[in-house]
PDB file of C-alpha atoms and ligand atoms in Angstrom:
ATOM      1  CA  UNK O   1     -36.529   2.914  54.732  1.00 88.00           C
ATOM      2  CA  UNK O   2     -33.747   1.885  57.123  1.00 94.00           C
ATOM      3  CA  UNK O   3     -35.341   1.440  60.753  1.00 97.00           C
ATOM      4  CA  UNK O   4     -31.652   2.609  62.577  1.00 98.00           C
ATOM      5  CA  UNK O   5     -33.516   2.117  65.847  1.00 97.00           C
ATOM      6  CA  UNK O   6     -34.101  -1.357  65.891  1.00 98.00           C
ATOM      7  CA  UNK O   7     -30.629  -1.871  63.162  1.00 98.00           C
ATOM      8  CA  UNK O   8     -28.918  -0.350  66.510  1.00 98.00           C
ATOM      9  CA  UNK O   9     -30.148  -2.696  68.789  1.00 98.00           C
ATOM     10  CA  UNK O  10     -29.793  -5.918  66.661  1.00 98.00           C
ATOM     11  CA  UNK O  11     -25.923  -4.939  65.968  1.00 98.00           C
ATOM     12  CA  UNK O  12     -25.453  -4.087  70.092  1.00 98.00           C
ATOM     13  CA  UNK O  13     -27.081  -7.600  70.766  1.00 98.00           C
ATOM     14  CA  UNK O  14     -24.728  -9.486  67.931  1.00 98.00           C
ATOM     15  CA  UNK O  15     -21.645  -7.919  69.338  1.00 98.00           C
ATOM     16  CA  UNK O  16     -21.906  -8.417  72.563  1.00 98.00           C
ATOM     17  CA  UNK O  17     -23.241 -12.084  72.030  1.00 98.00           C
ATOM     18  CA  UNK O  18     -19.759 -12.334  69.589  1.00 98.00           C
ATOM     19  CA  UNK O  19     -18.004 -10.724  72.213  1.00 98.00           C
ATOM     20  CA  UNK O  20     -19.139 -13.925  74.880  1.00 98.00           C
ATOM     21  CA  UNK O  21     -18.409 -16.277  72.292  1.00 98.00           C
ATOM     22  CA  UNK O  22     -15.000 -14.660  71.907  1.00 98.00           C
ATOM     23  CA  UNK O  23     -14.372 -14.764  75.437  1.00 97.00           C
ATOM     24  CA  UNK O  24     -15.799 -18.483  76.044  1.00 96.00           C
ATOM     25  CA  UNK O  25     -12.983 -19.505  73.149  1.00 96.00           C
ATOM     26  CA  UNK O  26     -10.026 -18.599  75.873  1.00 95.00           C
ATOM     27  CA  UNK O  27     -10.241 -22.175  76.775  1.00 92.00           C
ATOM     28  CA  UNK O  28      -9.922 -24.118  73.622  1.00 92.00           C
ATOM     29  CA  UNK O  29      -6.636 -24.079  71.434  1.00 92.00           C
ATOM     30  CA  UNK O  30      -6.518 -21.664  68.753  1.00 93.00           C
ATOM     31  CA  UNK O  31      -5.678 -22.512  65.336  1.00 94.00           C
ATOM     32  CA  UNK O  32      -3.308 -19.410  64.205  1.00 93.00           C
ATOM     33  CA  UNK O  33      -2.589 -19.400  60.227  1.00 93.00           C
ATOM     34  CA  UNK O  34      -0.698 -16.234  58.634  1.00 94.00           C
ATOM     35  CA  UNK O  35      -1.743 -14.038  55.950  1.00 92.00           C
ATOM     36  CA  UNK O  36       0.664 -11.400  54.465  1.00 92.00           C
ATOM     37  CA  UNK O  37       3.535 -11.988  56.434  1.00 94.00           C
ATOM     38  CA  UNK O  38       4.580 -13.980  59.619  1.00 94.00           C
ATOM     39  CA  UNK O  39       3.600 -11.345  61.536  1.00 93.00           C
ATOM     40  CA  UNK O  40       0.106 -11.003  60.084  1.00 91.00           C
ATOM     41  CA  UNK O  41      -2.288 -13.626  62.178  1.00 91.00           C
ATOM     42  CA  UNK O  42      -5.653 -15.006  61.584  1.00 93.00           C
ATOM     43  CA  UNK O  43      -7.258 -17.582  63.606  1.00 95.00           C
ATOM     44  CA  UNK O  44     -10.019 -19.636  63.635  1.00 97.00           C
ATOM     45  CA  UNK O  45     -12.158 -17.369  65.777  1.00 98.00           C
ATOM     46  CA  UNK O  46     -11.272 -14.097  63.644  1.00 98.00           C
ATOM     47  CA  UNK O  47     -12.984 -16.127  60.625  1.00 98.00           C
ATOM     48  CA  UNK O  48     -16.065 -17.900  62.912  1.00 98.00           C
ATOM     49  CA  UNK O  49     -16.627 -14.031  64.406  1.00 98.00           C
ATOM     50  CA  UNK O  50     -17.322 -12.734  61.032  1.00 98.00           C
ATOM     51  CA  UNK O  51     -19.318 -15.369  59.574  1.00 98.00           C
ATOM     52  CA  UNK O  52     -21.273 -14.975  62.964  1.00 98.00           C
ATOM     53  CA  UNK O  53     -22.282 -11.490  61.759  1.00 98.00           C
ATOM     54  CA  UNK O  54     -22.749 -12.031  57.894  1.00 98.00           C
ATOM     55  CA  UNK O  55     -25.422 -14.617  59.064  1.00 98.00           C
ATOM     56  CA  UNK O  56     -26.892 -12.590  61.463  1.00 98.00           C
ATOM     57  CA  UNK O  57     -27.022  -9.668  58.554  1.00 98.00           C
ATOM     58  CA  UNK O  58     -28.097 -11.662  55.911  1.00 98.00           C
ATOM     59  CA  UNK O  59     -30.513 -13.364  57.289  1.00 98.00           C
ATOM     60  CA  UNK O  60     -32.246 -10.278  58.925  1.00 98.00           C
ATOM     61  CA  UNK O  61     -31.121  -7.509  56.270  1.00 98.00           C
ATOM     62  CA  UNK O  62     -31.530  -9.013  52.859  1.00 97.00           C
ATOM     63  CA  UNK O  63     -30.385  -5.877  51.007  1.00 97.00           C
ATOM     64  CA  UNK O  64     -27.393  -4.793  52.627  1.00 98.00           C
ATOM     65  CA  UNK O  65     -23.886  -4.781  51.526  1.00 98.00           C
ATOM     66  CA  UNK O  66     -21.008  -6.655  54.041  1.00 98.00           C
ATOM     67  CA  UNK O  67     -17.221  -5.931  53.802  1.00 98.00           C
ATOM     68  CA  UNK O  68     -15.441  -7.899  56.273  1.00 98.00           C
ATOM     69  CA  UNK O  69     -11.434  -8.117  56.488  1.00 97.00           C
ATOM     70  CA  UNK O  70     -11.673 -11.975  56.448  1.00 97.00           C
ATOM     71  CA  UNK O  71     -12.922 -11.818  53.141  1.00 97.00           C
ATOM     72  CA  UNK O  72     -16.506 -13.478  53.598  1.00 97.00           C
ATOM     73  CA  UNK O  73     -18.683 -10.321  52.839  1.00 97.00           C
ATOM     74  CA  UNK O  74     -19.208  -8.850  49.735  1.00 97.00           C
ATOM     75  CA  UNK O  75     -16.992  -7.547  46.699  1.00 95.00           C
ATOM     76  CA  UNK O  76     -17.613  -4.079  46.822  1.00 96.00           C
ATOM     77  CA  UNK O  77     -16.191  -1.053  44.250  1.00 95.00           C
ATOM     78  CA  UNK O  78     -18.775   1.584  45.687  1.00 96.00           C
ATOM     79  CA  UNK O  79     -20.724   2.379  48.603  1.00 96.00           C
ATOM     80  CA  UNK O  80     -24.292   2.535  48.051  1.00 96.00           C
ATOM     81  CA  UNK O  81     -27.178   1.538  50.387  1.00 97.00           C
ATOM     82  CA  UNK O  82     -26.758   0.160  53.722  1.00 98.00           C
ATOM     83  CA  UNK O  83     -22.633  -1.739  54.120  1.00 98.00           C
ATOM     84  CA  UNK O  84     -21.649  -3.030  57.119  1.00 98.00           C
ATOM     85  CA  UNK O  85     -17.927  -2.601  57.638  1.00 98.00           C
ATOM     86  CA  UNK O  86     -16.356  -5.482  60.398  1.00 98.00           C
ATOM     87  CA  UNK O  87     -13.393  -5.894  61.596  1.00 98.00           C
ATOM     88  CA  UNK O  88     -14.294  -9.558  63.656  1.00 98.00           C
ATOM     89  CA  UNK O  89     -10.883  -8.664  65.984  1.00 98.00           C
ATOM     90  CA  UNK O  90      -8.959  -5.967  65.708  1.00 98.00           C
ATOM     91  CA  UNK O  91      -5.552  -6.534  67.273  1.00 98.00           C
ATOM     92  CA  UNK O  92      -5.207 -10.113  66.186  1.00 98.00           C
ATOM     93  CA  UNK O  93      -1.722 -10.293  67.587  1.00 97.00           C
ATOM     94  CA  UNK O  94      -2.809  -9.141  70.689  1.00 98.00           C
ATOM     95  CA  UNK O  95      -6.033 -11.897  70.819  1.00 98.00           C
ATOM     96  CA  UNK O  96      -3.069 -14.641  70.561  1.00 97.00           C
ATOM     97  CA  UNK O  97      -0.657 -13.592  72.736  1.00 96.00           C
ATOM     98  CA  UNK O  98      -2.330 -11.778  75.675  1.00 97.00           C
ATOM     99  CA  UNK O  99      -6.007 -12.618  75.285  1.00 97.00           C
ATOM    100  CA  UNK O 100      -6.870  -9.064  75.746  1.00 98.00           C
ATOM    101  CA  UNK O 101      -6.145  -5.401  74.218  1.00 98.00           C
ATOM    102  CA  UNK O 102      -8.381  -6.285  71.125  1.00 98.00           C
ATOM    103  CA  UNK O 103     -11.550  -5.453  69.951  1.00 98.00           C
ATOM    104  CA  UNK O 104     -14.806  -6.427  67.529  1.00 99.00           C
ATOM    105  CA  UNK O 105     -14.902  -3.172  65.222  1.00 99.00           C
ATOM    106  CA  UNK O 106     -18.276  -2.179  62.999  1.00 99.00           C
ATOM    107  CA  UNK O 107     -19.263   0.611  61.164  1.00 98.00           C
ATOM    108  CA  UNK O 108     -22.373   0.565  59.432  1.00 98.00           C
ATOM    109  CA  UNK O 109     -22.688   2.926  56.566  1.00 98.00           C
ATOM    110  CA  UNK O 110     -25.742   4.927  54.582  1.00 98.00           C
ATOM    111  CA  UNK O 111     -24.075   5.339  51.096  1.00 97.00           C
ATOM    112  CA  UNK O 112     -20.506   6.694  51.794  1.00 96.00           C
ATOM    113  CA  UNK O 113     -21.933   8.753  55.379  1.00 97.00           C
ATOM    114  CA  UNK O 114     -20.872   6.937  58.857  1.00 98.00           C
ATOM    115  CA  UNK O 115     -24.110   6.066  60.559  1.00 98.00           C
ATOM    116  CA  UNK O 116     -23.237   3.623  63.434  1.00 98.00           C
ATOM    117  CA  UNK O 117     -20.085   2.990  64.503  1.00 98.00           C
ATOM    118  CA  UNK O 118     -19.296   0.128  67.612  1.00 99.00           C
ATOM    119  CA  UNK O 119     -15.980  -0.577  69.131  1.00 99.00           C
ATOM    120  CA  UNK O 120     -15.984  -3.534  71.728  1.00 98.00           C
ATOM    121  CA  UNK O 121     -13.121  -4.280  73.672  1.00 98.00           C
ATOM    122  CA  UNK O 122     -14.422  -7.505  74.688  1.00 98.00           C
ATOM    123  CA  UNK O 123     -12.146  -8.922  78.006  1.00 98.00           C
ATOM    124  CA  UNK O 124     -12.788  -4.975  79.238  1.00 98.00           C
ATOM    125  CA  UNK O 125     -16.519  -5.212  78.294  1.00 98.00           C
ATOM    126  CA  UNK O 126     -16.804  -1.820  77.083  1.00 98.00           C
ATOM    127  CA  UNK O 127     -18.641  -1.085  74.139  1.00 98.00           C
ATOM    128  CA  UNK O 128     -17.855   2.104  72.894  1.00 98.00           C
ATOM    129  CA  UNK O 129     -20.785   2.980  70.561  1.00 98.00           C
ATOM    130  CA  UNK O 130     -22.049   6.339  68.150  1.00 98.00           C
ATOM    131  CA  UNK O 131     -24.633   7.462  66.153  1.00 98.00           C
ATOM    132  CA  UNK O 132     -23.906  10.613  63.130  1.00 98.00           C
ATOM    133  CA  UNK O 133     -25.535  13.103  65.201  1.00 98.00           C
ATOM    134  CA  UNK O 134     -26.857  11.921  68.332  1.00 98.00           C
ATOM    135  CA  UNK O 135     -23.219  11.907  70.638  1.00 98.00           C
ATOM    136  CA  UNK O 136     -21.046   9.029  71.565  1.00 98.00           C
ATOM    137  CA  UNK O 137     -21.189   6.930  74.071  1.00 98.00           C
ATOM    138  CA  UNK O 138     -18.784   4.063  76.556  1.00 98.00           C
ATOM    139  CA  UNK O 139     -21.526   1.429  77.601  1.00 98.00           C
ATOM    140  CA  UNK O 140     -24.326   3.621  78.704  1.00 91.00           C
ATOM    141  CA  UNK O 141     -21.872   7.122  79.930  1.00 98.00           C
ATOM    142  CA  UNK O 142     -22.364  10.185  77.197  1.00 98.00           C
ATOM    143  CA  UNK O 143     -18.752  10.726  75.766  1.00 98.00           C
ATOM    144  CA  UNK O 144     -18.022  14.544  76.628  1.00 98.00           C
ATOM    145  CA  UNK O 145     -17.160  16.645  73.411  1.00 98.00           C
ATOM    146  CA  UNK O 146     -12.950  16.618  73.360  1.00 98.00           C
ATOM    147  CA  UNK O 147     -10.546  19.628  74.833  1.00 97.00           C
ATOM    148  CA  UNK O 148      -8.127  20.818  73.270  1.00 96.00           C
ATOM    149  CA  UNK O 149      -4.588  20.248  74.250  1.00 98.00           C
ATOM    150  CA  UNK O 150      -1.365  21.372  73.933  1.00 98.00           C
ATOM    151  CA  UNK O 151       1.312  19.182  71.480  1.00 98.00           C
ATOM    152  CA  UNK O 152       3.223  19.067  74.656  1.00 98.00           C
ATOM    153  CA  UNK O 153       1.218  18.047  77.109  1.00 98.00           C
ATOM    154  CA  UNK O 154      -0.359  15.383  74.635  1.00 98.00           C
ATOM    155  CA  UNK O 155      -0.096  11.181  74.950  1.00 98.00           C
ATOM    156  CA  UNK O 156      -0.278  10.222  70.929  1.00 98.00           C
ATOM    157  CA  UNK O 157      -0.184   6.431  69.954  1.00 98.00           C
ATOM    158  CA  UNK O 158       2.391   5.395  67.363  1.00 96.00           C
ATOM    159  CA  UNK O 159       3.496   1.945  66.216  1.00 95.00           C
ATOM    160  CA  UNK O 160       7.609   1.832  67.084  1.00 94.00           C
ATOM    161  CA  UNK O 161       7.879   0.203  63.741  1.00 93.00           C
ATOM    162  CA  UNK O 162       7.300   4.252  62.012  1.00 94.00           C
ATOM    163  CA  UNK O 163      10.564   5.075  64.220  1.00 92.00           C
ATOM    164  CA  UNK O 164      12.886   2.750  62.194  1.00 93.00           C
ATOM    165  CA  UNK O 165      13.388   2.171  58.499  1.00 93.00           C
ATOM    166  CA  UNK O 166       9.923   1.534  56.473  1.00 93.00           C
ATOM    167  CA  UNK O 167       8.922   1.649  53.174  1.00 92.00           C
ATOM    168  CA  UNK O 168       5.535   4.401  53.984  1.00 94.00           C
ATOM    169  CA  UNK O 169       7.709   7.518  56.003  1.00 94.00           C
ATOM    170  CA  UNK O 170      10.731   8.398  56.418  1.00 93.00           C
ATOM    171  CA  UNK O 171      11.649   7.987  60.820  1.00 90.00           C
ATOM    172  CA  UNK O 172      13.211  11.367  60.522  1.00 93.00           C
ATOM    173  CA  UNK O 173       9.284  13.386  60.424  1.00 93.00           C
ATOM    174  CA  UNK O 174       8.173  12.106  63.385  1.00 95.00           C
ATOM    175  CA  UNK O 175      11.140  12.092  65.733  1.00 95.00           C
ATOM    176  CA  UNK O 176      10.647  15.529  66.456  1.00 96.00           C
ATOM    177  CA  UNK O 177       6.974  15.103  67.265  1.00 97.00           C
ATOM    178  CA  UNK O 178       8.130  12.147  69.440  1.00 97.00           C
ATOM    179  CA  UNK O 179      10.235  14.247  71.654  1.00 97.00           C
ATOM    180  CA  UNK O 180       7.703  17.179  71.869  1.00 98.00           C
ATOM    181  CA  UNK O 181       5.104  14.857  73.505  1.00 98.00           C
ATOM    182  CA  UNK O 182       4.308  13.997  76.814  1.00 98.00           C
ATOM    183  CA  UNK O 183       4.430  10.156  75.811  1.00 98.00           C
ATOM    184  CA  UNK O 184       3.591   7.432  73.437  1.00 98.00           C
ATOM    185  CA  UNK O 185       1.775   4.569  73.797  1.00 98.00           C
ATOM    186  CA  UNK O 186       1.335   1.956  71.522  1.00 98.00           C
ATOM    187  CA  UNK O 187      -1.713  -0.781  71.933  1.00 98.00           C
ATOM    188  CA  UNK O 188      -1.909  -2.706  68.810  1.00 98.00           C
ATOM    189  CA  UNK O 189      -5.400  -2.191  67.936  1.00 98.00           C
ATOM    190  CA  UNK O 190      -6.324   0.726  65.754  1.00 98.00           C
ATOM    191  CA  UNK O 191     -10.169  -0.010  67.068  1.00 98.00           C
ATOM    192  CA  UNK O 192      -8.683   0.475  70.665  1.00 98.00           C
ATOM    193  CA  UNK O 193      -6.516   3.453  69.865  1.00 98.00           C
ATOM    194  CA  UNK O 194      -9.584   4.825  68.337  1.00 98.00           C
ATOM    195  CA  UNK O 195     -11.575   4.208  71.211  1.00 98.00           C
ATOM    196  CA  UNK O 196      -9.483   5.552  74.202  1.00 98.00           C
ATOM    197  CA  UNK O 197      -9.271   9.199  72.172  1.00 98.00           C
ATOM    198  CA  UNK O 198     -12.842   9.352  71.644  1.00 98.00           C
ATOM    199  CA  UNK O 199     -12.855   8.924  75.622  1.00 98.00           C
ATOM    200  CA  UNK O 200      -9.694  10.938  76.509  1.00 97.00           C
ATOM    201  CA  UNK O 201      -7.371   8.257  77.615  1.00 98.00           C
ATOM    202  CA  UNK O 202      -5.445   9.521  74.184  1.00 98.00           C
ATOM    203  CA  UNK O 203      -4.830  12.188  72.368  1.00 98.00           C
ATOM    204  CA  UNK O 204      -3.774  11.072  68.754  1.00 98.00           C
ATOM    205  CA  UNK O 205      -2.781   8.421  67.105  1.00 98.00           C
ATOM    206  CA  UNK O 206      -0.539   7.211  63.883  1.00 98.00           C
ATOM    207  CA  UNK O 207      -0.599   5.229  61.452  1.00 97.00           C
ATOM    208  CA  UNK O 208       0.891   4.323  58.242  1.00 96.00           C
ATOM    209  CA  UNK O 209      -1.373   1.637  56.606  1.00 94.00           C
ATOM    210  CA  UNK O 210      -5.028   0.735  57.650  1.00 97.00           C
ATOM    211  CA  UNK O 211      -7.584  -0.592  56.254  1.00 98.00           C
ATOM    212  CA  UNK O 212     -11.497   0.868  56.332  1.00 98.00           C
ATOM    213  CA  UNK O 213     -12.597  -2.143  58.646  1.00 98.00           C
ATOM    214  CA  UNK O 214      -9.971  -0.612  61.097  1.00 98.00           C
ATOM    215  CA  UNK O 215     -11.151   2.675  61.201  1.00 98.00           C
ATOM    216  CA  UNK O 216     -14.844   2.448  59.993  1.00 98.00           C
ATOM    217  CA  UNK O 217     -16.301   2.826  63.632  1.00 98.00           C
ATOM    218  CA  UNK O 218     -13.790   4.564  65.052  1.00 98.00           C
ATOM    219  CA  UNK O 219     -14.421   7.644  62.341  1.00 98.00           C
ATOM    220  CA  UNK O 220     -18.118   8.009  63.177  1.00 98.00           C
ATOM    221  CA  UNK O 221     -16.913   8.016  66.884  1.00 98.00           C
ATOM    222  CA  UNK O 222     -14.239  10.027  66.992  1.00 98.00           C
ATOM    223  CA  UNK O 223     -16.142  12.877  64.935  1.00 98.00           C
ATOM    224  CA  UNK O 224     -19.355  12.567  67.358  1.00 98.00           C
ATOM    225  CA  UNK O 225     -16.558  14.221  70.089  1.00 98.00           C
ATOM    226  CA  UNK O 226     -15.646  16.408  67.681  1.00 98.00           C
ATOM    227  CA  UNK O 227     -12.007  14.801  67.029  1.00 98.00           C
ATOM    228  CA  UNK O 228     -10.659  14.874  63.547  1.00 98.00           C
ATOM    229  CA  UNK O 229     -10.096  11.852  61.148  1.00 98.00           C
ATOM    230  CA  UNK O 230      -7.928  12.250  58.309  1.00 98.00           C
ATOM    231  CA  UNK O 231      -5.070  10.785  56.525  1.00 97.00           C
ATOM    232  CA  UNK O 232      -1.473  11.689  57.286  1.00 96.00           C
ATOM    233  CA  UNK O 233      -1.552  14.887  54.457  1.00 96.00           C
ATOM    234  CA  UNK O 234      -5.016  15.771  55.960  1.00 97.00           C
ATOM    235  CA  UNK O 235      -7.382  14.707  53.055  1.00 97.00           C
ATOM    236  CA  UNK O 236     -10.532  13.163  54.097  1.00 97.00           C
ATOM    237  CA  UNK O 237     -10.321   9.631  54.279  1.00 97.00           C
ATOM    238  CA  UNK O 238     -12.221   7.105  51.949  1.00 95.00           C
ATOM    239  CA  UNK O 239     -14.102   4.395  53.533  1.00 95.00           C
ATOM    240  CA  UNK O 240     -13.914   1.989  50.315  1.00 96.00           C
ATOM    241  CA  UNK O 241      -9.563   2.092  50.621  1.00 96.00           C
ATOM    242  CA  UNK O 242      -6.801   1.445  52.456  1.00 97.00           C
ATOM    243  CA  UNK O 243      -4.403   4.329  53.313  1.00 97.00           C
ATOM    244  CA  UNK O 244      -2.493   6.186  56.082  1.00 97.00           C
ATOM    245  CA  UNK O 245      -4.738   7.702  59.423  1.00 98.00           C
ATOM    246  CA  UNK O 246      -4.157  10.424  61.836  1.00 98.00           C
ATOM    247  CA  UNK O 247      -6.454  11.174  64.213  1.00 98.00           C
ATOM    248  CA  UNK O 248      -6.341  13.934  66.875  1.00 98.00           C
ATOM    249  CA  UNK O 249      -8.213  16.038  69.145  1.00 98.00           C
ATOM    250  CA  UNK O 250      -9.469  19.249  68.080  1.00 96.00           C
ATOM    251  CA  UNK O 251      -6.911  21.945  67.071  1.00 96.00           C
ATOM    252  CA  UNK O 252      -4.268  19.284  68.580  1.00 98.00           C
ATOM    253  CA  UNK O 253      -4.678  17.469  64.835  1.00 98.00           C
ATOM    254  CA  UNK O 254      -4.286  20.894  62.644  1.00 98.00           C
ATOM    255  CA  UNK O 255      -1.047  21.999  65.368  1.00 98.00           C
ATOM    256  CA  UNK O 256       0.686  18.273  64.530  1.00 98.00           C
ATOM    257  CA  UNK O 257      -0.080  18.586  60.810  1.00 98.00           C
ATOM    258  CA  UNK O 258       1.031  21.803  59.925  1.00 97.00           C
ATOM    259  CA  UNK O 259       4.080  21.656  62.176  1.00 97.00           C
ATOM    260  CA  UNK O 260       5.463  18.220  62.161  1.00 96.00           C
ATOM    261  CA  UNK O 261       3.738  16.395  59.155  1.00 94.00           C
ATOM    262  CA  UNK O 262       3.549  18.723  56.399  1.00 85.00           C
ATOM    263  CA  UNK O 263       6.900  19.249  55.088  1.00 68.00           C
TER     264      UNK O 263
HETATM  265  C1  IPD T   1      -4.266  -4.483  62.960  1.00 83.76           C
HETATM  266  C2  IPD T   1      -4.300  -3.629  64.223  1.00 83.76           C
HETATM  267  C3  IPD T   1      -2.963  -2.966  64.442  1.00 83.76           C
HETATM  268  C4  IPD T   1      -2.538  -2.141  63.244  1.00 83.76           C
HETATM  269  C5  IPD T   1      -2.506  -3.015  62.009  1.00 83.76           C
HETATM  270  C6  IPD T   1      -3.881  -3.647  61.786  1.00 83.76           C
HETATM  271  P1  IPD T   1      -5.785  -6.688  62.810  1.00 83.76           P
HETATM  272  O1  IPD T   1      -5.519  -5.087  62.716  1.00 83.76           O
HETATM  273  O2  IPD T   1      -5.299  -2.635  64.145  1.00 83.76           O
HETATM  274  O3  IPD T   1      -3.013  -2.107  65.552  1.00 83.76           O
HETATM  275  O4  IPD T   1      -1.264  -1.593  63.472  1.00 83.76           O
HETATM  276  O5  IPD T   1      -2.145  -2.263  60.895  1.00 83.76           O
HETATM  277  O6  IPD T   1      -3.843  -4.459  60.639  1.00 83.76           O
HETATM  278  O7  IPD T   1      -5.017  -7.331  61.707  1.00 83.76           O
HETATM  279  O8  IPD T   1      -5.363  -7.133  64.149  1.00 83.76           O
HETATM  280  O9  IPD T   1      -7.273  -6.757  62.588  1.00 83.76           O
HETATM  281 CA1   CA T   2      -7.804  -4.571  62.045  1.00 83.76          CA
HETATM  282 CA1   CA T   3      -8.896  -8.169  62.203  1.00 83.76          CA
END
């Protein structure tokens, strides 16, 4: 049997001990190598952040399952037991070039069901934190459950790259959603984004590719305010693939997909 209790506090102490060594980093030189694309960033803390926690968690947790974006964790093709999903920084970019706006992101999962899910914007020092069930929470302040709001008095977050030509949507679906808003915002860290609707500062957000380590926590959070997680056609989203997100306050999410999304 899974003691969640003390799991909780063990992944709270990990992250924010990450989180310092993060921070302490901003004085040495980074070593920045690309992935994908020239645009797609890893350095050497993204990969000495993960292996951080796969020690921690293997050494403490002998049975449970690790997928990490950096590719140190496990192979997995199903979810079964206890996985820990991490995303060691999400908003890479961000990390390099303004050393803040980025965040360690973990979800930590009982078969395919969101247990735990942690969101640490480390230079703000807020850990947004939620357990299935028991509320959400920024540091130790209870996350009220979410208002609903109108599409036009709403703030949604949305990459400007959606807005141009792409290979995953055609610009033309969500211009008219872009000029029924109140504003857009766009942070460049799907953990963040996340985050700051779970607390209000937001009220949906956009994307076209993502990957479960960067919306594993935010899910379980999000839902604990009773937001709604799904992918751009509204199916449920699958925490073993990558795909599209769109996440949204309550009745704000059904009002954006049945009027703007769904064609
Ligand atoms: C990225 C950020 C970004 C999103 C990208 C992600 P990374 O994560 O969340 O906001 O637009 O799609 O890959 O690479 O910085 O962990
Ligand atoms: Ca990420
Ligand atoms: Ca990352």
């Amino acid at each position: 049997m899974t003691n969640w209790k003390e799991l909780d506090q063990n992944a709270r102490d990990w992250i924010m001990e990450a989180g310092k060594k993060i921070r302490d980093s901003f004085q040495d030189e980074l070593n920045i190598k690309t992935k994908s694309n020239r645009n797609d960033l890893v350095t050497n803390m993204d990969e000495a952040t993960e292996r951080y926690f796969i020690e921690k968690i293997r050494s403490t947790y002998k049975d449970h399952h690790i997928m990490g974006e950096e590719g140190f964790g496990d192979e997995l093709s199903e979810l079964s037991g206890v996985t820990w999903i991490i995303d060691p920084i999400d908003g890479t970019m961000n990390f390099v070039h303004q050393q803040r706006n980025f965040a360690i992101s973990i979800g930590v999962y009982d078969g395919k069901q969101g247990v735990l899910g942690y969101i640490y914007d480390v230079v703000h020092d807020e850990l947004y934190h939620a357990e299935k069930g028991r509320g959400a929470y920024m540091n130790d302040q209870k996350l009220p459950v979410l208002n609903e709001v109108a599409v036009e008095d709403s703030v949604i977050a949305l990459n400007a790259q959606w807005m141009t030509t792409n290979k995953r949507i055609d610009p033309e679906v969500l211009a008219p959603l872009v000029q029924k808003v109140r504003g857009t915002r766009s942070y460049g860290s799907a953990a963040i984004e996340m985050a700051y609707i779970a607390s209000g500062r937001l009220d949906a957000y956009i994307s076209m590719r993502l990957a479960p380590w960067d919306f594993a926590a935010g899910k379980i959070l999000i839902e604990e305010v009773g937001g709604v997680v799904t992918d751009l056609e509204g199916n449920e989203l699958n925490p073993l693939n990558k795909s599209s997100l769109f996440v949204g306050k309550p009745g704000l999410h059904g009002k954006i997909l049945n009027n703007y999304l769904k064609n």
